[in-house]
Short mmCIF file of C-alpha atoms and ligand atoms in Angstrom, two decimals:
data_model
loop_
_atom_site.label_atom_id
_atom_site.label_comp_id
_atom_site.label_asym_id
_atom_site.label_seq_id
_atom_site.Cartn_x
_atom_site.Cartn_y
_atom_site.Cartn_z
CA UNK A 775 5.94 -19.35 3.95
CA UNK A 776 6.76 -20.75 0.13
CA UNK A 777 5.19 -17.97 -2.19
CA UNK A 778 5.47 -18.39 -6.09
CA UNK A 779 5.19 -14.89 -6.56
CA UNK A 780 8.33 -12.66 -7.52
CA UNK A 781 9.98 -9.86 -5.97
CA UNK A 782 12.50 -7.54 -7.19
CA UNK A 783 12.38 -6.01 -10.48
CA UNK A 784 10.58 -8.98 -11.84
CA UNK A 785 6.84 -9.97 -13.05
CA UNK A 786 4.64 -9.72 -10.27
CA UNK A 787 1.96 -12.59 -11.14
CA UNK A 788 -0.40 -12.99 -8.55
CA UNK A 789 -1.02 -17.04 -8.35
CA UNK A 790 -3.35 -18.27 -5.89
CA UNK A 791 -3.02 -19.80 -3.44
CA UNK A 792 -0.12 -18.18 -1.65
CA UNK A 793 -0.91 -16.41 0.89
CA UNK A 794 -0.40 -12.44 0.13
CA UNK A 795 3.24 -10.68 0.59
CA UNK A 796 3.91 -8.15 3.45
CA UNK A 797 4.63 -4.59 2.85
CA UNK A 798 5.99 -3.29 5.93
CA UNK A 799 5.47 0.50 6.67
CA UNK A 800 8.37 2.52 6.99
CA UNK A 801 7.58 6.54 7.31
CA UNK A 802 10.13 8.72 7.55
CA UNK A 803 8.12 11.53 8.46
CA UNK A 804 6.66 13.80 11.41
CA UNK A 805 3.72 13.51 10.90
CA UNK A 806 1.74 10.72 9.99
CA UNK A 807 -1.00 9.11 11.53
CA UNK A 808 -0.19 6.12 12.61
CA UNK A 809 4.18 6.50 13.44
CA UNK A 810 4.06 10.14 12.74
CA UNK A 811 7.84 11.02 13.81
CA UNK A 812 8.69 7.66 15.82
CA UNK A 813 11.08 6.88 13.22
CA UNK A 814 11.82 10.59 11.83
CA UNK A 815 15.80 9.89 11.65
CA UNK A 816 17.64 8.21 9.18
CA UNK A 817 19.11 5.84 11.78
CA UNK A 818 15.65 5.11 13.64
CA UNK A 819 14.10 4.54 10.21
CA UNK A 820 16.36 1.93 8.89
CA UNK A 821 16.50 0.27 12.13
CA UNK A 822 12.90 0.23 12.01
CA UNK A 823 13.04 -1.23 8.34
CA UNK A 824 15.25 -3.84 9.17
CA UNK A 825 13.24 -5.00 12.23
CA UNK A 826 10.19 -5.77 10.08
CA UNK A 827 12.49 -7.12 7.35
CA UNK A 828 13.35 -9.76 10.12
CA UNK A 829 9.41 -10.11 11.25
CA UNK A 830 8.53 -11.13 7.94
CA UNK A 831 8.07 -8.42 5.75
CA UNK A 832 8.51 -9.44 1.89
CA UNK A 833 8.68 -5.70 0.72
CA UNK A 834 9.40 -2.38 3.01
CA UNK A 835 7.47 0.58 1.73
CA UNK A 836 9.76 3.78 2.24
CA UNK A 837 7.98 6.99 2.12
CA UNK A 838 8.76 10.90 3.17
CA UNK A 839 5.39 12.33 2.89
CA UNK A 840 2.47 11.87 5.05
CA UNK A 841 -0.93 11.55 3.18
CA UNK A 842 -3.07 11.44 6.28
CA UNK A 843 -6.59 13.74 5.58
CA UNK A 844 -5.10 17.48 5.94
CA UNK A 845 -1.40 17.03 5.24
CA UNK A 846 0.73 19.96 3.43
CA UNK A 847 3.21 18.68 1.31
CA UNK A 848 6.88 18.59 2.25
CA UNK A 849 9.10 20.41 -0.21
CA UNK A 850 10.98 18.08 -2.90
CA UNK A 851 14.14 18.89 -1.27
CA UNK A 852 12.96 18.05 2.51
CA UNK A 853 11.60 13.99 0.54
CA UNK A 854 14.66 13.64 -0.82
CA UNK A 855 16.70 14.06 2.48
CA UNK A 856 14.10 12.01 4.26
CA UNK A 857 14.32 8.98 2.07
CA UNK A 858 17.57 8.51 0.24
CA UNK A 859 20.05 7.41 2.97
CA UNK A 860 17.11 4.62 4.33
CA UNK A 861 16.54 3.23 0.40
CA UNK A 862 19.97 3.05 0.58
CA UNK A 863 20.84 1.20 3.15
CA UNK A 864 17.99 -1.16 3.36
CA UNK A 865 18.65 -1.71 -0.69
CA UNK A 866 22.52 -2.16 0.32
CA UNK A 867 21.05 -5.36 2.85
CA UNK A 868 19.40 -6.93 0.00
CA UNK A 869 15.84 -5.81 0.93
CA UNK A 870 13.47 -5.46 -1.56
CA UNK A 871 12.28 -1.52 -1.52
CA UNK A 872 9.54 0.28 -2.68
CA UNK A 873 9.45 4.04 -2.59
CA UNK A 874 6.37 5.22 -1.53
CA UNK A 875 6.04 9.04 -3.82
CA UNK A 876 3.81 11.02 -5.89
CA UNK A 877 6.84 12.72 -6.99
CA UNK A 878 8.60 11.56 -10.39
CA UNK A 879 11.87 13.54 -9.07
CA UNK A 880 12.14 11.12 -6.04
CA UNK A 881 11.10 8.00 -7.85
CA UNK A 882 14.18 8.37 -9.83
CA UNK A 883 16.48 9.18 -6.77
CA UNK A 884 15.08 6.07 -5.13
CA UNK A 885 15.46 4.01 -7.75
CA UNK A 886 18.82 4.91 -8.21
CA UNK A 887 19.24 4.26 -4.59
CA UNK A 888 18.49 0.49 -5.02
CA UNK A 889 14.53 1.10 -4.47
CA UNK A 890 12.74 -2.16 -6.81
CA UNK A 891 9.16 -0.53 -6.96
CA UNK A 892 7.41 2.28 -6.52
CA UNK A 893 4.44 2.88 -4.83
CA UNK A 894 2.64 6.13 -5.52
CA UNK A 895 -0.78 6.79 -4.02
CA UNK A 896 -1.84 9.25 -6.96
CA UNK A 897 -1.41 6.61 -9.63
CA UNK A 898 0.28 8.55 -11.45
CA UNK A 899 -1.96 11.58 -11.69
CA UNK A 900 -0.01 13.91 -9.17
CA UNK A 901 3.24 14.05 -11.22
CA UNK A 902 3.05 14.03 -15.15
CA UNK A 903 6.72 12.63 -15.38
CA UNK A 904 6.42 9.94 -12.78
CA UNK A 905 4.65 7.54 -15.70
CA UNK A 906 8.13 8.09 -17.76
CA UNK A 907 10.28 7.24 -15.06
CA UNK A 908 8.71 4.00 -14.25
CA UNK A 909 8.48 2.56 -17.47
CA UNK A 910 12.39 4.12 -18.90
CA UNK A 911 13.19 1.72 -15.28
CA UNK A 912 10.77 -0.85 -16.26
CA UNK A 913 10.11 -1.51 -12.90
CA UNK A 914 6.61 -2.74 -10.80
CA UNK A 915 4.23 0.51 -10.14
CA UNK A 916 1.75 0.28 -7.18
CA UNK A 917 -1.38 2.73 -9.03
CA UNK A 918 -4.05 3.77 -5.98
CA UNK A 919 -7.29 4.71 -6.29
CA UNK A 920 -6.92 8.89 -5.83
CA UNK A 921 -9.04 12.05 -6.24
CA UNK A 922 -6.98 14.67 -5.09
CA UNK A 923 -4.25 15.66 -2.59
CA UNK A 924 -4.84 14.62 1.35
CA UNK A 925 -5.29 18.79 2.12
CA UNK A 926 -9.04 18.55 0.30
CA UNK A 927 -9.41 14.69 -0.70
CA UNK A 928 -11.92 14.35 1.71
CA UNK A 929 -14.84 16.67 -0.50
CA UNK A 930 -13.97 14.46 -3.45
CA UNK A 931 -15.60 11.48 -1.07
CA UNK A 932 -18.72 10.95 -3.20
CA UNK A 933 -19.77 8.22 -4.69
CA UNK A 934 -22.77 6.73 -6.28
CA UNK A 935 -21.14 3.31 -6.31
CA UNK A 936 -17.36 3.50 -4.54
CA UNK A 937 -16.59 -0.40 -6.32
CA UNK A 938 -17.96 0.61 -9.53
CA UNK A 939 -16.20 3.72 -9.73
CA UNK A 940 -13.20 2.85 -7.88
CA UNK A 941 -12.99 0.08 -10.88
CA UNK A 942 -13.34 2.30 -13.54
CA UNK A 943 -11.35 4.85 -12.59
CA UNK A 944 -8.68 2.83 -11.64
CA UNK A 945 -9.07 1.48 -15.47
CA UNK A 946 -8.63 4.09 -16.79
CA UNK A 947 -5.20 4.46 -15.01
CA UNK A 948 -4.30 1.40 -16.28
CA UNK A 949 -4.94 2.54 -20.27
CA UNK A 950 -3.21 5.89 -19.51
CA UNK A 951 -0.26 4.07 -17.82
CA UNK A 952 0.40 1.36 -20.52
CA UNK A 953 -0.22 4.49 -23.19
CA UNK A 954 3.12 5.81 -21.73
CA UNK A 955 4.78 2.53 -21.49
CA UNK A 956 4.47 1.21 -18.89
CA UNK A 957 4.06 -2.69 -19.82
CA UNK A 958 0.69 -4.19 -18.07
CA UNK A 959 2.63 -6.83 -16.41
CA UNK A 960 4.33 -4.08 -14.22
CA UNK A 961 0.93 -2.70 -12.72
CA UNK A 962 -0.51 -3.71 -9.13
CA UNK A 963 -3.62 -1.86 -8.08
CA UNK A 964 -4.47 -0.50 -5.03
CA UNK A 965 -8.32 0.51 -3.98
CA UNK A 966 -6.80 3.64 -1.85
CA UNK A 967 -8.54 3.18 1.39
CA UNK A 968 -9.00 6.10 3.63
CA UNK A 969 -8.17 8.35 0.42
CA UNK A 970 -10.91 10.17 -0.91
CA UNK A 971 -13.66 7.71 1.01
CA UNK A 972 -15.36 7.79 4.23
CA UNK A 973 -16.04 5.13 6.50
CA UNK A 974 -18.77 4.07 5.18
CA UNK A 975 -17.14 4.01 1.76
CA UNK A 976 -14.21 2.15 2.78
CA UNK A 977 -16.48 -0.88 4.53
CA UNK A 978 -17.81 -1.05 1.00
CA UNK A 979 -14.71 -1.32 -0.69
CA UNK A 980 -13.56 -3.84 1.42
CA UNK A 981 -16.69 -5.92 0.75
CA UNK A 982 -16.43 -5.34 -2.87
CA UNK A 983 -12.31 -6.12 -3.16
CA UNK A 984 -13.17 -9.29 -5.30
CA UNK A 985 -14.48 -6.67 -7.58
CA UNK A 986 -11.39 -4.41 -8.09
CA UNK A 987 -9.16 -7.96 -7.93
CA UNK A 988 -11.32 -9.48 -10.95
CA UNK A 989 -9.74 -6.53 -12.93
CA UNK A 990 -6.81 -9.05 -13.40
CA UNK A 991 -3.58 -7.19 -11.58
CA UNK A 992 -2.08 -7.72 -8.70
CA UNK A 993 -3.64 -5.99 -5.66
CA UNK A 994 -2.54 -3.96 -2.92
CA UNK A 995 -4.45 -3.62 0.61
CA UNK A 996 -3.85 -0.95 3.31
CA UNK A 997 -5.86 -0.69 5.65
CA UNK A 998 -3.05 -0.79 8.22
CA UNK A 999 -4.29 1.22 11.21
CA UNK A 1000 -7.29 3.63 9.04
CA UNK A 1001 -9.15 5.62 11.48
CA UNK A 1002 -12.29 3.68 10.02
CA UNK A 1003 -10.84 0.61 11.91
CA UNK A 1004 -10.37 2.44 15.24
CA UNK A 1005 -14.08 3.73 15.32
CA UNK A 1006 -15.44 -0.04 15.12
CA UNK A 1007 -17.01 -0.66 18.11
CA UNK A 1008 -17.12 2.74 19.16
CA UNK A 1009 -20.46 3.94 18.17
CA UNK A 1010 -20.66 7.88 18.94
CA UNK A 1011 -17.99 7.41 21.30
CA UNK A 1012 -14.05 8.23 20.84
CA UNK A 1013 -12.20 5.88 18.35
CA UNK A 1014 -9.10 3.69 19.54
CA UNK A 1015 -5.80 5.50 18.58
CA UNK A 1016 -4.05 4.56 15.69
CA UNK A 1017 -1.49 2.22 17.75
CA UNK A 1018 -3.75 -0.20 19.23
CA UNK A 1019 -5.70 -0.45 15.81
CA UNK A 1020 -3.32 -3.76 14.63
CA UNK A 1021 -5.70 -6.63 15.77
CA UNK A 1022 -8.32 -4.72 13.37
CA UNK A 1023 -5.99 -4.17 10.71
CA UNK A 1024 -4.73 -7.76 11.20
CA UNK A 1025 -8.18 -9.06 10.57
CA UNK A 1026 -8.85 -7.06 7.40
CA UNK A 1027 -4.98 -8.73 6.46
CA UNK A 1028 -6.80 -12.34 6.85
CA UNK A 1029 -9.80 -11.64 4.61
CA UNK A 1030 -7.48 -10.45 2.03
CA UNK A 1031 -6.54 -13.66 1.72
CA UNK A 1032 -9.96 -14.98 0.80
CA UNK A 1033 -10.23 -12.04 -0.96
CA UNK A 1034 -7.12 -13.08 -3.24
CA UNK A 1035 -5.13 -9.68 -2.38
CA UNK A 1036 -1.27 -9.67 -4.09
CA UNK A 1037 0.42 -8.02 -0.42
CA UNK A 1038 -0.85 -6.28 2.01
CA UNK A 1039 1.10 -3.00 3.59
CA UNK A 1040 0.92 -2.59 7.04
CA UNK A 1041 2.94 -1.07 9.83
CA UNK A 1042 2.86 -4.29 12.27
CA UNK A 1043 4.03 -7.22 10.61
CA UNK A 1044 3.79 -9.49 13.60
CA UNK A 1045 0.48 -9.46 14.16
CA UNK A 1046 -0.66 -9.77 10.12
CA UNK A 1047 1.81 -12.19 9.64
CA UNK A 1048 0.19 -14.62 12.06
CA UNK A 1049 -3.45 -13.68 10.74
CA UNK A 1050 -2.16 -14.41 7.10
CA UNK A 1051 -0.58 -17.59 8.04
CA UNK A 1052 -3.90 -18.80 10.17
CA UNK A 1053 -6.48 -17.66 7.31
CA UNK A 1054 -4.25 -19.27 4.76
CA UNK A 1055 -4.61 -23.15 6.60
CA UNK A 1056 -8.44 -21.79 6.80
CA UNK A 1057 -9.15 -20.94 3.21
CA UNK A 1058 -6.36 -21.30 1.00
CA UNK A 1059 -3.29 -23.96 1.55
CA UNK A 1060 -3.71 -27.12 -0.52
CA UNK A 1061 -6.31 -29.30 1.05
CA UNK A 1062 -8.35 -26.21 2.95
CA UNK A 1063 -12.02 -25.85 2.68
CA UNK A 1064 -11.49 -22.85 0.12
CA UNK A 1065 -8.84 -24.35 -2.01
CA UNK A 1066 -10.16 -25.98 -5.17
CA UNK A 1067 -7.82 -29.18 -7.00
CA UNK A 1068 -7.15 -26.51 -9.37
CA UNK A 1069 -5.81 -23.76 -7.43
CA UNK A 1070 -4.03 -26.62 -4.98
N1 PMM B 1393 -1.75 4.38 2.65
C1 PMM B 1393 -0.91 5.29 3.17
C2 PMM B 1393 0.31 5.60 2.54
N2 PMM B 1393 0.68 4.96 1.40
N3 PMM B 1393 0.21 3.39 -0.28
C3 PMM B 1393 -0.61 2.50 -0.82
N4 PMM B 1393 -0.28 1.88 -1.98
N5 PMM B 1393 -1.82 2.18 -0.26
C4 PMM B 1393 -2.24 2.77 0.89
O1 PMM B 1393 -3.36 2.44 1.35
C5 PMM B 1393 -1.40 3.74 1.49
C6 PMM B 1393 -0.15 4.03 0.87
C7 PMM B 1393 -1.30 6.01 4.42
O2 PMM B 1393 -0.90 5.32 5.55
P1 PMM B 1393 0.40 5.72 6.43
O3 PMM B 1393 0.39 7.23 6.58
O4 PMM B 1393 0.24 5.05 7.71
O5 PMM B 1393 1.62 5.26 5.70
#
């Protein structure tokens, strides 16, 4: 797949048509909710990280803590060990890394590491120094849509109007971030699905995405194997586990495209690279029914 968009340390312009980049997943933890522990070792991680480097993955999103609703927070210490040794190595391959943190502390370490981006869910907001480190490394900074930390985020789900105030609030990241330097160019945003939102919320979101994208950054999707994917379908009854959620979270990867998401993050690259390919001949390659002479 030919993409104009850049990778690395550089601009991240977002130019339609191209279909969006993959993030692949790679959680280095025990307990999250879609891989929690499957690849817990350094060895098993980076193994892991290569594999979906070699599905297709544009960008591999390293990350030590688990954010699912309820998590405690793994001491700094306890990230560091986690992370460090697979940044490392995948950086050392020549993958392009992102280090997915709320903590400035790791950022840093990462970076150092050979990590190109970081990705933290908190957008800032969790760690007053993270908004330093990314603009002294001048470096791309994925800001989500967050309300609090996963323990309680769930009672901060209310919303009058979850686009509207997903917009503004992520806005008003954007003013705080480029007030501490961080140069508008670097910015991607990211709606925060499953973070602070409930089902119901997240549907909307999804429906709305054109709204957050009209903001004018780069954007960010992950859905990759929500719990509001798995109850689809299920009406009252039990919702599909997280594993055999990637045909749903594959199909929320293709109307990103129409959407016009930046990259997607997702844990099974196979599977959303096909959908991405198929819904870009649909809607968005030179010459499809979506594609304008402008945009072709
Ligand atoms: N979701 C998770 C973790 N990190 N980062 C961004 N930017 N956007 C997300 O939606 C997001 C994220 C939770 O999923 P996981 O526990 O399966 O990694």
């Amino acid at each position: 797949m030919s993409s104009p968009w850049t990778l690395g340390g550089g601009r991240v312009g977002c130019l339609p048509p191209a279909a969006p980049l993959i993030m692949g997943v790679v959680n280095v933890t025990p307990d999250s909710f879609s891989d929690g522990g499957e690849w817990f070792t350094p060895e098993a991680a980076i193994a892991h990280g290569l594999e979906l480097r070699a599905q297709g993955a544009h960008l591999l999103d390293v990350g030590g803590e688990s954010t699912r609703p309820g998590a405690e927070r793994p001491p700094v210490a306890e990230e560091l060990r986690r992370v460090l040794p697979v940044v490392r190595a995948l950086a050392d391959v020549g993958a392009v890394v992102s280090i997915d943190t709320m903590r400035a502390e790791v950022a840093q370490a990462a970076l150092a590491a050979g990590a190109a981006y970081v990705n933290d869910v908190s957008g800032g907001l969790a760690d007053p120094e993270m908004a330093g480190v990314v603009a002294a490394a001048g470096v791309p900074f994925v800001v989500m849509h967050w309300r609090g930390h996963s323990v309680d985020m769930q009672r901060k789900a209310v919303y009058a109007d979850v686009v509207g105030e997903v917009c503004v609030e992520l806005t008003e990241r954007v003013e705080a971030l480029t007030a501490a330097g961080i140069a508008r160019e670097r910015l991607i945003l990211d709606p925060g699905i499953g973070f602070a939102k409930t089902a119901a919320h997240n549907w909307e979101l999804l429906r709305g995405l054109g709204q957050v994208v009209a903001l004018g950054l780069p954007v960010l999707l992950g859905t990759s194997r929500k719990a509001f994917l798995g109850a689809v379908g299920r009406a009252g009854g039990v919702p599909r586990p997280a594993l055999e959620r990637d045909v749903a979270t594959a199909v929320t990867s293709a109307y990103a495209v129409s959407a016009g998401v930046w990259a997607v993050r997702v844990h099974d690259v196979v599977s959303t690279r096909d959908a991405l390919d198929v819904a870009h001949e649909l809607w968005a390659a030179p010459g499809a029914a979506g594609a304008t002479k402008e945009r072709a």
